[in-house]
Short mmCIF file of C-alpha atoms in Angstrom, two decimals:
data_model
loop_
_atom_site.label_atom_id
_atom_site.label_comp_id
_atom_site.label_asym_id
_atom_site.label_seq_id
_atom_site.Cartn_x
_atom_site.Cartn_y
_atom_site.Cartn_z
CA MET A 1 -8.58 -27.20 -27.82
CA THR A 2 -9.18 -27.11 -23.97
CA VAL A 3 -6.03 -26.90 -21.63
CA LYS A 4 -5.48 -30.20 -20.11
CA LYS A 5 -2.81 -31.17 -17.47
CA LEU A 6 -1.06 -34.21 -17.83
CA PRO A 7 -0.75 -35.69 -14.35
CA THR A 8 1.89 -38.18 -15.29
CA PHE A 9 4.45 -35.46 -15.26
CA THR A 10 5.69 -33.90 -12.33
CA ALA A 11 9.44 -33.15 -12.62
CA LEU A 12 11.50 -32.64 -15.82
CA GLU A 13 15.33 -32.62 -16.81
CA ILE A 14 16.10 -29.06 -16.84
CA GLY A 15 17.59 -29.57 -20.43
CA ASP A 16 14.58 -30.81 -21.86
CA ILE A 17 12.75 -27.63 -21.38
CA THR A 18 13.12 -25.04 -24.31
CA VAL A 19 12.82 -21.34 -23.36
CA PRO A 20 11.16 -19.73 -26.39
CA GLU A 21 13.06 -16.37 -27.94
CA THR A 22 9.73 -14.88 -28.07
CA ARG A 23 8.72 -14.69 -24.31
CA LEU A 24 7.70 -10.90 -23.62
CA ARG A 25 9.79 -10.64 -20.58
CA PRO A 26 13.33 -10.90 -20.37
CA VAL A 27 14.80 -12.46 -17.49
CA SER A 28 16.04 -10.05 -14.57
CA GLU A 29 19.57 -10.71 -13.32
CA ALA A 30 18.47 -9.44 -10.08
CA LYS A 31 15.64 -11.51 -9.47
CA VAL A 32 17.72 -14.82 -10.52
CA THR A 33 20.14 -13.87 -7.91
CA ALA A 34 17.62 -13.39 -5.36
CA LEU A 35 15.80 -16.58 -6.38
CA MET A 36 19.28 -18.81 -6.38
CA GLN A 37 19.87 -17.65 -2.67
CA VAL A 38 16.15 -18.68 -1.57
CA ILE A 39 16.28 -22.16 -3.60
CA GLY A 40 19.91 -22.64 -2.11
CA ALA A 41 18.75 -21.99 1.24
CA GLY A 42 16.10 -25.01 0.63
CA VAL A 43 12.88 -23.08 0.02
CA PHE A 44 10.36 -24.46 -2.32
CA LEU A 45 8.98 -22.07 -4.55
CA GLY A 46 6.75 -24.40 -6.82
CA ALA A 47 6.43 -25.88 -10.24
CA VAL A 48 6.99 -24.18 -13.52
CA THR A 49 4.30 -24.50 -16.37
CA VAL A 50 5.50 -26.00 -19.68
CA ARG A 51 3.43 -26.75 -22.66
CA ARG A 52 3.90 -30.05 -24.11
CA VAL A 53 3.70 -31.18 -27.82
CA GLY A 54 4.84 -34.63 -28.69
CA THR A 55 8.26 -34.73 -26.82
CA VAL A 56 9.28 -31.15 -26.90
CA ASN A 57 8.25 -29.26 -23.44
CA THR A 58 8.09 -25.47 -24.06
CA LEU A 59 8.18 -23.22 -21.01
CA ILE A 60 5.19 -21.23 -20.11
CA ASP A 61 5.86 -19.86 -17.06
CA GLY A 62 8.72 -19.58 -14.43
CA ALA A 63 11.65 -18.43 -16.51
CA HIS A 64 13.65 -16.95 -13.47
CA ARG A 65 12.93 -20.15 -11.49
CA LEU A 66 14.29 -22.53 -14.19
CA GLU A 67 17.37 -19.94 -14.79
CA ALA A 68 17.88 -19.86 -11.17
CA MET A 69 17.98 -23.96 -10.83
CA LYS A 70 20.13 -24.26 -13.88
CA ARG A 71 22.71 -21.77 -12.51
CA LEU A 72 22.65 -23.93 -9.24
CA GLY A 73 23.70 -26.85 -11.10
CA ARG A 74 20.11 -28.78 -10.77
CA SER A 75 19.33 -31.26 -13.02
CA THR A 76 15.34 -31.65 -12.50
CA ILE A 77 12.61 -29.12 -11.86
CA ALA A 78 9.08 -29.42 -11.01
CA VAL A 79 6.65 -29.11 -13.58
CA ASP A 80 2.90 -28.42 -14.32
CA VAL A 81 2.87 -30.11 -18.00
CA LEU A 82 0.03 -28.91 -20.19
CA GLU A 83 -1.63 -29.89 -23.23
CA CYS A 84 -2.69 -26.51 -25.14
CA THR A 85 -2.57 -24.10 -28.11
CA ALA A 86 0.05 -21.93 -28.75
CA ALA A 87 -2.22 -18.98 -28.26
CA GLU A 88 -3.77 -20.62 -24.88
CA ALA A 89 0.13 -20.92 -23.74
CA ARG A 90 0.55 -17.07 -24.54
CA GLN A 91 -2.34 -15.99 -22.85
CA MET A 92 -1.26 -17.70 -19.70
CA GLU A 93 2.36 -16.40 -20.05
CA ILE A 94 0.91 -12.84 -20.32
CA THR A 95 -1.85 -13.25 -17.49
CA GLY A 96 0.76 -14.79 -15.30
CA ASN A 97 3.17 -11.77 -15.55
CA LEU A 98 0.39 -9.49 -15.17
CA THR A 99 -0.67 -10.65 -11.90
CA ALA A 100 2.54 -11.50 -10.48
CA GLY A 101 3.38 -7.82 -9.07
CA MET A 102 2.19 -6.57 -5.75
CA THR A 103 1.31 -3.13 -4.46
CA PRO A 104 4.21 -1.10 -2.60
CA ILE A 105 2.73 -1.53 0.80
CA GLN A 106 2.72 -5.66 -0.06
CA ASP A 107 6.40 -5.00 -0.91
CA ALA A 108 7.18 -3.36 2.48
CA ILE A 109 5.14 -6.16 4.58
CA PHE A 110 6.44 -9.23 2.53
CA LEU A 111 10.27 -7.94 2.77
CA GLY A 112 9.88 -6.76 6.23
CA VAL A 113 8.70 -10.22 7.29
CA TYR A 114 11.19 -11.88 5.12
CA GLN A 115 14.36 -10.09 6.68
CA ALA A 116 12.91 -10.83 10.19
CA GLU A 117 12.34 -14.44 9.72
CA TYR A 118 15.67 -14.87 7.64
CA GLU A 119 17.35 -12.81 10.52
CA LYS A 120 16.13 -15.79 12.87
CA LEU A 121 18.03 -18.31 10.73
CA HIS A 122 21.01 -16.22 10.17
CA PRO A 123 21.37 -14.20 13.15
CA GLU A 124 25.04 -13.06 11.90
CA THR A 125 23.00 -10.87 9.34
CA LYS A 126 21.42 -8.21 11.73
CA ARG A 127 22.38 -4.99 11.68
CA GLY A 128 25.67 -4.19 13.62
CA VAL A 129 26.79 -7.77 13.23
CA ALA A 130 26.10 -7.44 9.44
CA GLY A 131 28.17 -4.16 9.44
CA GLY A 132 31.36 -6.31 10.74
CA LEU A 133 31.10 -8.81 8.28
CA ALA A 134 30.53 -6.50 5.57
CA ARG A 135 33.91 -4.89 6.36
CA GLN A 136 35.53 -8.45 6.26
CA GLY A 137 34.12 -8.92 2.73
CA GLN A 138 31.00 -10.67 3.44
CA GLN A 139 27.96 -9.37 1.92
CA HIS A 140 24.67 -9.25 3.79
CA ALA A 141 22.75 -12.33 1.82
CA SER A 142 19.18 -10.48 1.99
CA ALA A 143 20.46 -7.49 -0.16
CA HIS A 144 19.80 -9.04 -3.21
CA PHE A 145 16.33 -8.92 -2.42
CA ALA A 146 16.61 -4.96 -1.86
CA GLU A 147 18.19 -4.99 -5.32
CA LEU A 148 15.46 -7.12 -6.78
CA VAL A 149 12.91 -4.62 -5.58
CA ALA A 150 14.81 -1.50 -6.49
CA GLU A 151 14.86 -2.71 -10.01
CA THR A 152 11.27 -3.54 -10.21
CA ARG A 153 10.27 -0.28 -8.62
CA GLN A 154 12.71 1.69 -10.32
CA ILE A 155 14.11 3.28 -7.04
CA SER A 156 17.31 2.90 -4.99
CA PRO A 157 18.39 0.25 -2.74
CA GLY A 158 18.48 2.48 -0.02
CA GLN A 159 14.99 3.51 -0.56
CA VAL A 160 14.09 -0.21 -0.57
CA ARG A 161 15.91 -0.60 2.72
CA ARG A 162 13.64 2.23 4.24
CA VAL A 163 10.71 0.24 2.81
CA ILE A 164 11.63 -2.76 4.42
CA ALA A 165 12.18 -0.88 7.86
CA ALA A 166 8.31 0.30 7.50
CA GLY A 167 7.22 -3.12 6.89
CA ARG A 168 8.90 -4.48 9.96
CA ALA A 169 7.70 -1.77 11.92
CA LEU A 170 3.97 -2.19 11.02
CA THR A 171 1.58 -3.76 13.35
CA VAL A 172 -0.74 -6.78 12.03
CA ALA A 173 -4.09 -4.52 12.20
CA GLU A 174 -1.96 -1.86 10.48
CA ARG A 175 -0.84 -4.12 7.70
CA ALA A 176 -4.42 -5.18 7.19
CA ALA A 177 -5.79 -1.81 7.11
CA LEU A 178 -3.62 -0.44 4.76
CA GLN A 179 -3.89 -3.37 2.38
CA ALA A 180 -7.64 -2.89 2.57
CA VAL A 181 -7.82 0.70 1.38
CA PRO A 182 -9.33 1.53 -1.91
CA HIS A 183 -6.63 4.49 -2.63
CA LYS A 184 -3.12 3.72 -3.51
CA ILE A 185 -0.54 4.16 -1.42
CA ALA A 186 2.69 5.39 -2.86
CA MET A 187 6.34 3.54 -2.33
CA SER A 188 7.53 7.25 -1.57
CA GLU A 189 5.06 7.24 1.52
CA ILE A 190 6.08 4.07 2.54
CA GLU A 191 9.52 5.07 2.54
CA LYS A 192 8.88 7.98 4.95
CA LEU A 193 7.06 5.15 7.67
CA GLY A 194 10.52 3.79 7.66
CA LYS A 195 12.37 6.80 8.72
CA ILE A 196 10.13 7.17 11.56
CA GLY A 197 11.48 5.66 14.84
CA GLU A 198 9.01 6.38 17.33
CA ASP A 199 5.69 4.33 17.62
CA ALA A 200 3.56 6.89 18.38
CA LEU A 201 4.33 9.06 15.63
CA ARG A 202 4.38 6.19 12.91
CA ALA A 203 0.69 5.16 14.20
CA ARG A 204 -0.32 8.75 13.37
CA ALA A 205 1.01 8.77 10.23
CA VAL A 206 -0.56 5.53 9.32
CA GLY A 207 -3.69 7.11 10.41
CA SER A 208 -2.81 9.72 8.18
CA LEU A 209 -2.20 7.55 5.15
CA LEU A 210 -5.53 5.32 5.85
CA ALA A 211 -7.41 8.57 5.37
CA GLY A 212 -6.02 9.29 2.05
CA LYS A 213 -3.40 11.76 3.49
CA ARG A 214 0.01 11.88 3.47
CA VAL A 215 2.77 11.01 6.03
CA ALA A 216 4.03 14.77 5.88
CA ASP A 217 0.57 15.74 6.82
CA ALA A 218 0.78 13.79 10.24
CA LEU A 219 4.18 14.97 10.88
CA ARG A 220 3.28 18.67 10.25
CA ALA A 221 0.19 18.35 12.38
CA GLU A 222 2.65 16.39 15.50
CA LYS A 223 4.70 19.83 15.27
CA THR A 224 1.79 22.15 15.36
CA GLY A 225 -0.13 20.41 17.67
CA ASP A 226 -3.46 21.15 15.89
CA ASP A 227 -4.75 17.55 14.82
CA ALA A 228 -6.92 16.45 17.64
CA LYS A 229 -9.56 15.59 15.26
CA ALA A 230 -7.42 14.49 12.35
CA ALA A 231 -5.46 11.54 13.91
CA PRO A 232 -5.40 9.39 16.94
CA GLU A 233 -3.40 10.76 19.88
CA THR A 234 -1.44 7.78 20.84
CA ALA A 235 -0.30 4.53 19.51
CA ASP A 236 -2.71 2.37 20.90
CA ASP A 237 -5.51 4.85 19.67
CA ALA A 238 -4.07 4.00 16.13
CA LYS A 239 -3.82 0.55 16.47
CA VAL A 240 -7.48 0.41 17.34
CA GLU A 241 -8.53 2.88 14.48
CA ALA A 242 -6.42 0.50 12.16
CA ALA A 243 -8.26 -2.47 13.16
CA PHE A 244 -11.77 -0.89 13.10
CA LYS A 245 -11.24 0.15 9.35
CA ALA A 246 -9.95 -3.46 8.56
CA LEU A 247 -12.98 -4.84 10.23
CA SER A 248 -15.32 -2.42 8.60
CA THR A 249 -13.67 -3.20 4.97
CA ALA A 250 -14.36 -6.92 5.48
CA TRP A 251 -17.83 -6.57 6.85
CA ASN A 252 -18.78 -4.12 3.95
CA ARG A 253 -17.40 -6.63 1.50
CA SER A 254 -19.24 -9.98 3.00
CA PRO A 255 -22.44 -11.06 1.59
CA MET A 256 -25.47 -11.06 4.04
CA ALA A 257 -25.33 -14.77 4.59
CA ALA A 258 -21.97 -14.31 6.18
CA ARG A 259 -22.72 -11.16 8.16
CA LYS A 260 -25.74 -12.88 9.89
CA ARG A 261 -23.73 -16.17 10.50
CA TRP A 262 -21.30 -13.84 12.18
CA LEU A 263 -23.60 -11.99 14.40
CA LEU A 264 -24.97 -15.56 15.27
CA GLU A 265 -21.65 -17.01 15.91
CA ASN A 266 -20.55 -13.79 18.21
CA ARG A 267 -23.85 -13.04 19.84
CA GLN A 268 -22.81 -13.55 23.21
CA ASP A 269 -19.92 -11.05 22.91
CA ILE A 270 -22.17 -8.42 21.20
CA TRP A 271 -24.51 -8.88 24.13
CA GLU A 272 -21.65 -8.21 26.61
CA ALA A 273 -20.67 -5.30 24.78
CA GLN A 274 -23.88 -3.86 24.80
CA ASN A 275 -24.83 -4.52 28.56
CA LYS A 276 -21.46 -4.59 30.32
CA GLY A 277 -18.48 -2.33 30.98
CA GLU A 278 -18.78 1.04 29.26
CA PRO A 279 -21.19 1.83 27.23
CA LEU A 280 -20.83 1.80 23.74
CA ALA A 281 -21.17 5.37 22.83
CA SER A 282 -17.90 6.06 24.54
CA PHE A 283 -16.03 4.20 22.04
CA ALA A 284 -17.27 6.74 19.06
CA ARG A 285 -14.46 8.04 17.24
CA ARG A 286 -14.15 11.94 18.02
CA GLY A 287 -16.31 13.64 16.13
CA ASP A 288 -18.93 10.99 15.67
CA ALA A 289 -21.22 11.98 18.65
CA GLU A 290 -21.43 15.47 17.55
#
């Protein structure tokens, strides 16, 4: 049987959707609580997926969204309704959960940006103000997300808060470069980034992670002063290095047709880089010209 979407259905009564007892992944209380916060703030999360056989609608994907909507007292939910076999539905359930996770650096970036945007909408939750509210018995709303990631990654909420701090401090170029590296960057290393308050030192630590080393290597080199060739000397140098690596990764992954098109559309910039201002050789990384 070929999977077929039924376009006549865009929403269903929540009570008309059956959640099978054989689902492989139990519902997480932390995730439901976090989703209730987001949905309560009016954020659209996308439709859940159900399998329809006759008049029976069985959930395939979206158990946490469905439970959050149910607890919020909502009567209907957006749906994608499919006609498929039980085996096809099971495969979709499995692949949906296997691909739902993010890497530790993506956790840091997404949570950091989320908190920054949340504070724009709710300035009373900023650090300092939130502390006063907490003493009055009002909980910082985004704490639910720290609890959710803590449960998923099996670390403490305090560690998650340091990861969020790292995500907020990273530049756009550093975010792109850290996500593009082929090697895995551990959650513990990102947590260490969140403890660094000095921009220049954090940039050196990012350069260390990009090179497949540890944050501790950059901190140790900072103390000894013997890392002239191992890491950028300033925050600006680190930003350039991170952007360069991100561009290099994108270039290496692009097909030749895309590269040629890029060269054609940027030919004026390339000519100016070759013929105006400082010579190109002056931009080589330390040690490249040796």
